[in-house]
Coordinates of C-alpha atoms in Angstrom, one line a residue:
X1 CA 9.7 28.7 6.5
X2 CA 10.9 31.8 7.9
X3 CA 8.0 33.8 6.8
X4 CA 5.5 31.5 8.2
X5 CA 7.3 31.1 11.1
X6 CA 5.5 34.0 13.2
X7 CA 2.2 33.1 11.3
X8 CA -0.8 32.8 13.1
X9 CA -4.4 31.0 11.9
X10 CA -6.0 33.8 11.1
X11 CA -2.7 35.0 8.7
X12 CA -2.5 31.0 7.4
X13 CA -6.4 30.9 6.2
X14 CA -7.6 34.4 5.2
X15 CA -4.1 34.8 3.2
X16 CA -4.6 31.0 1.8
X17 CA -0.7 31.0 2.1
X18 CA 0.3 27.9 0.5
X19 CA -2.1 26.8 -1.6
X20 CA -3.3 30.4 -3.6
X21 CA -4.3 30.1 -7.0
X22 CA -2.5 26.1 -6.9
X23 CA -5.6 24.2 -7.2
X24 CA -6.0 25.9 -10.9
X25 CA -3.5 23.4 -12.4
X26 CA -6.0 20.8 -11.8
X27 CA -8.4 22.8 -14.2
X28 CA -5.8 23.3 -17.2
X29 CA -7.3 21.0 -20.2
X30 CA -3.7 19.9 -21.6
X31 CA -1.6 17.3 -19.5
X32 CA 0.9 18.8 -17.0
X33 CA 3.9 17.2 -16.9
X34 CA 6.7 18.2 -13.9
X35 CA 10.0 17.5 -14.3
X36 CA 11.6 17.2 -11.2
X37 CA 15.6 17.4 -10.7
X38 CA 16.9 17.8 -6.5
X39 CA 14.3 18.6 -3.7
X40 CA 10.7 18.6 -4.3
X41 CA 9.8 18.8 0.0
X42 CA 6.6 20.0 1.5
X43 CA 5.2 22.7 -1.6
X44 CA 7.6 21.2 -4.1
X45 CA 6.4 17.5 -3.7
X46 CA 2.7 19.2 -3.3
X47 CA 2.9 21.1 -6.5
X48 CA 4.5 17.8 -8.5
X49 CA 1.5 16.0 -7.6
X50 CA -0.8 18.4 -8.6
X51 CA 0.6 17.3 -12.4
X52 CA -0.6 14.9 -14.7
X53 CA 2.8 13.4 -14.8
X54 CA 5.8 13.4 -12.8
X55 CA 9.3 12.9 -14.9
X56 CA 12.0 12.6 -11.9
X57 CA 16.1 13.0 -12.5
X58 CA 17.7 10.2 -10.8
X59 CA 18.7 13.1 -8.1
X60 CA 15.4 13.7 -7.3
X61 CA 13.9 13.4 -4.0
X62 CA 10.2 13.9 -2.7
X63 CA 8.8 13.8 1.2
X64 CA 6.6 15.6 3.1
X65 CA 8.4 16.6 5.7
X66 CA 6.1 19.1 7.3
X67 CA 5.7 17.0 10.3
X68 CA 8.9 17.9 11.6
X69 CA 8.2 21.5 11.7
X70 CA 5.1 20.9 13.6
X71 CA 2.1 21.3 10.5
X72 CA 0.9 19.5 8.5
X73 CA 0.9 19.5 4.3
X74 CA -1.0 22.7 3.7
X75 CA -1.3 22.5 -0.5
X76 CA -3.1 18.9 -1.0
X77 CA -0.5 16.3 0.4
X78 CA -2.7 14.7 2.7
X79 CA -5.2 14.1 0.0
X80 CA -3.3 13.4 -2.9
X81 CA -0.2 11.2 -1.6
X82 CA -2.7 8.5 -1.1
X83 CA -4.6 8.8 -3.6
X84 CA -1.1 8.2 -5.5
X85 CA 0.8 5.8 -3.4
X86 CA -2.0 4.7 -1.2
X87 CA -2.9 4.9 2.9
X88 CA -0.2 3.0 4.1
X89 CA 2.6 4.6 2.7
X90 CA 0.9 7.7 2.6
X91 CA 0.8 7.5 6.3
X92 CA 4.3 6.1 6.5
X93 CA 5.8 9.2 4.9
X94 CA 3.6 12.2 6.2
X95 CA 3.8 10.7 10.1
X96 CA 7.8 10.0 9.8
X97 CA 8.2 12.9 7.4
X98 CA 10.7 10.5 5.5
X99 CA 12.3 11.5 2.1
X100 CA 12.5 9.3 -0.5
X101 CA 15.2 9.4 -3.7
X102 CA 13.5 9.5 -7.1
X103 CA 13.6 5.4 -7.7
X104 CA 12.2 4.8 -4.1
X105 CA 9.3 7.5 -5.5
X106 CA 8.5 5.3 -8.7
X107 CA 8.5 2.2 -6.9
X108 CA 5.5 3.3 -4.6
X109 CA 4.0 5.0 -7.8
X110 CA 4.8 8.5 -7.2
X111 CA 6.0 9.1 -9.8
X112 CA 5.8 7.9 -13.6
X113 CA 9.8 7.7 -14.5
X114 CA 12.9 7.9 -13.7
X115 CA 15.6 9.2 -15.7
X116 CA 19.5 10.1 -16.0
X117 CA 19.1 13.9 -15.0
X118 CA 20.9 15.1 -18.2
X119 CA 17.8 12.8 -19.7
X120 CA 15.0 14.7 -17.8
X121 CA 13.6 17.6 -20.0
X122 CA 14.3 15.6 -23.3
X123 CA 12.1 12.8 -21.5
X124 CA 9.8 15.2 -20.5
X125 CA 9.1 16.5 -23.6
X126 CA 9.4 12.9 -25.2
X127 CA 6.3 12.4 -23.6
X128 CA 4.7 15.5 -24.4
X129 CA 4.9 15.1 -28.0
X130 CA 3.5 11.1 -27.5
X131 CA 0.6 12.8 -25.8
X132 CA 0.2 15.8 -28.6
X133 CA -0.1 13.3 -31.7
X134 CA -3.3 11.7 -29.6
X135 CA -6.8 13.9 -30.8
X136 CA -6.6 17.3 -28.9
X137 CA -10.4 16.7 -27.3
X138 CA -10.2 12.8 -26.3
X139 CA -7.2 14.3 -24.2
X140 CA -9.0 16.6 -22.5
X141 CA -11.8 14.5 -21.9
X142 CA -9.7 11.9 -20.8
X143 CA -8.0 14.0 -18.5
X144 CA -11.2 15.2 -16.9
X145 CA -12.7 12.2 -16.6
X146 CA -10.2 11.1 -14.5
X147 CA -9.5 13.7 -12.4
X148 CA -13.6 14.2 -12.1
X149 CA -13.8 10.4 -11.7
X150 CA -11.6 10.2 -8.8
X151 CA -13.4 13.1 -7.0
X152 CA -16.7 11.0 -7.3
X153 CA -17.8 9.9 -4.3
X154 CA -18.6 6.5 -5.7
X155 CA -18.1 4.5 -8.7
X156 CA -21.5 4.8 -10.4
X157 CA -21.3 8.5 -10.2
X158 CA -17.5 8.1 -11.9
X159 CA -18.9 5.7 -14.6
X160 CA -21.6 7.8 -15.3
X161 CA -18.9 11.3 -15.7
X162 CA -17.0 9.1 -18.3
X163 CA -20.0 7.8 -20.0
X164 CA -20.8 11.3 -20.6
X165 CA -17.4 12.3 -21.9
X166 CA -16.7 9.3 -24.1
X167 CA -20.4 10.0 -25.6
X168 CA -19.0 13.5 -26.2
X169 CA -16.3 12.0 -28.7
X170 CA -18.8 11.4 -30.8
X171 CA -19.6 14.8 -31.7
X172 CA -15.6 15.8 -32.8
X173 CA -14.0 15.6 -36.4
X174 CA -11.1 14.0 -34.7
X175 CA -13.6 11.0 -34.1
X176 CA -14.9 10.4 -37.3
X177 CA -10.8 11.0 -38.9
X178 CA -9.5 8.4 -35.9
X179 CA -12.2 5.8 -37.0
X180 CA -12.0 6.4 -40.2
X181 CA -8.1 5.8 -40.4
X182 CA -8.3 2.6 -38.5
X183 CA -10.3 1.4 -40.9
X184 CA -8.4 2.8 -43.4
X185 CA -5.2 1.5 -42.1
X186 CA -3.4 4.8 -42.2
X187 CA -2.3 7.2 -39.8
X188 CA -5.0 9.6 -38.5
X189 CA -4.7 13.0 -39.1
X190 CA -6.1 15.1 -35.8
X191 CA -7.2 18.8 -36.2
X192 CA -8.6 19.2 -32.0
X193 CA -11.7 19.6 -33.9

């Protein structure tokens, strides 16, 4: 805050201050999980939602508090908060600048769990592994579909981006071994291939 304190438009914009080189955690193929523990305000909370996941300690606490300083959120808050808790209490916390303790967060769908914080990185990486024993492509796809999907403007053009992407499936190894291990009754063996 005290750099940007004497910052003017011109300094905010052509320097893309907050948000440089952020949005690229949206592109990353593998699931991003954060694992938050204290304050994730303004950026912090920003950045969190930018994940796939959000793990919280039971210390944690999210807001976007911006309001109070006079701006706005500058890195995707105004955008994604909704889209993760919805209008109204996207509203409700952005207007107020209110923050929120990590049960508060999961209640409103924030975030995904809440843990003991001497629980949080084991959790986080609980979750991980769950996610890495899935076939390496159908989680990628899966991931972009969403995150595509959502940035559709409407729903056919959404169905139609996972239509696409579940078709692809059909072309990986990992397919044909999941398939064939169901029907086998046995546990499939994934190669991300």
């Amino acid at each position: 805050i005290g750099a940007m304190a004497t910052y003017s438009f011109a300094d905010v914009y052509k320097g893309d201050y907050i948000g440089r080189n952020w949005e690229q955690i949206r592109s990353i193929r593998k699931p991003v999980i954060a694992a938050v523990s204290g304050f994730a305000l303004g950026g912090g909370c920003e950045l969190a939602m930018m994940c796939d996941f959000i793990i919280a300690a039971d210390n944690a606490k999210f807001g976007q508090p911006e309001i109070k300083l006079g701006v706005i959120p500058g890195a995707g808050g105004t955008q994604r908060l909704p889209r993760a808790v919805g209008k109204a209490k996207a509203m409700e916390l952005i207007l107020t600048g209110e923050i929120i303790g990590a049960d508060d967060a999961a209640a409103i769908g924030l975030v995904n769990k809440v843990v003991p914080q001497e629980a949080l990185m084991d959790e986080a990486f609980a979750l991980a592994a769950r996610i890495a024993g899935n076939a390496p492509v159908a989680v990628s796809y899966s991931k972009k579909a969403i995150v595509e999907g959502l940035d559709c403007s409407d729903m056919d053009q959404a169905i139609e981006v996972e239509a696409e992407l579940f078709g692809r499936c059909f072309d990986t190894v990992d397919q044909k071994e999941g398939m064939g291990a169901f029907l086998e009754k046995r546990k499939p063996r994934f190669t991300g291939k």
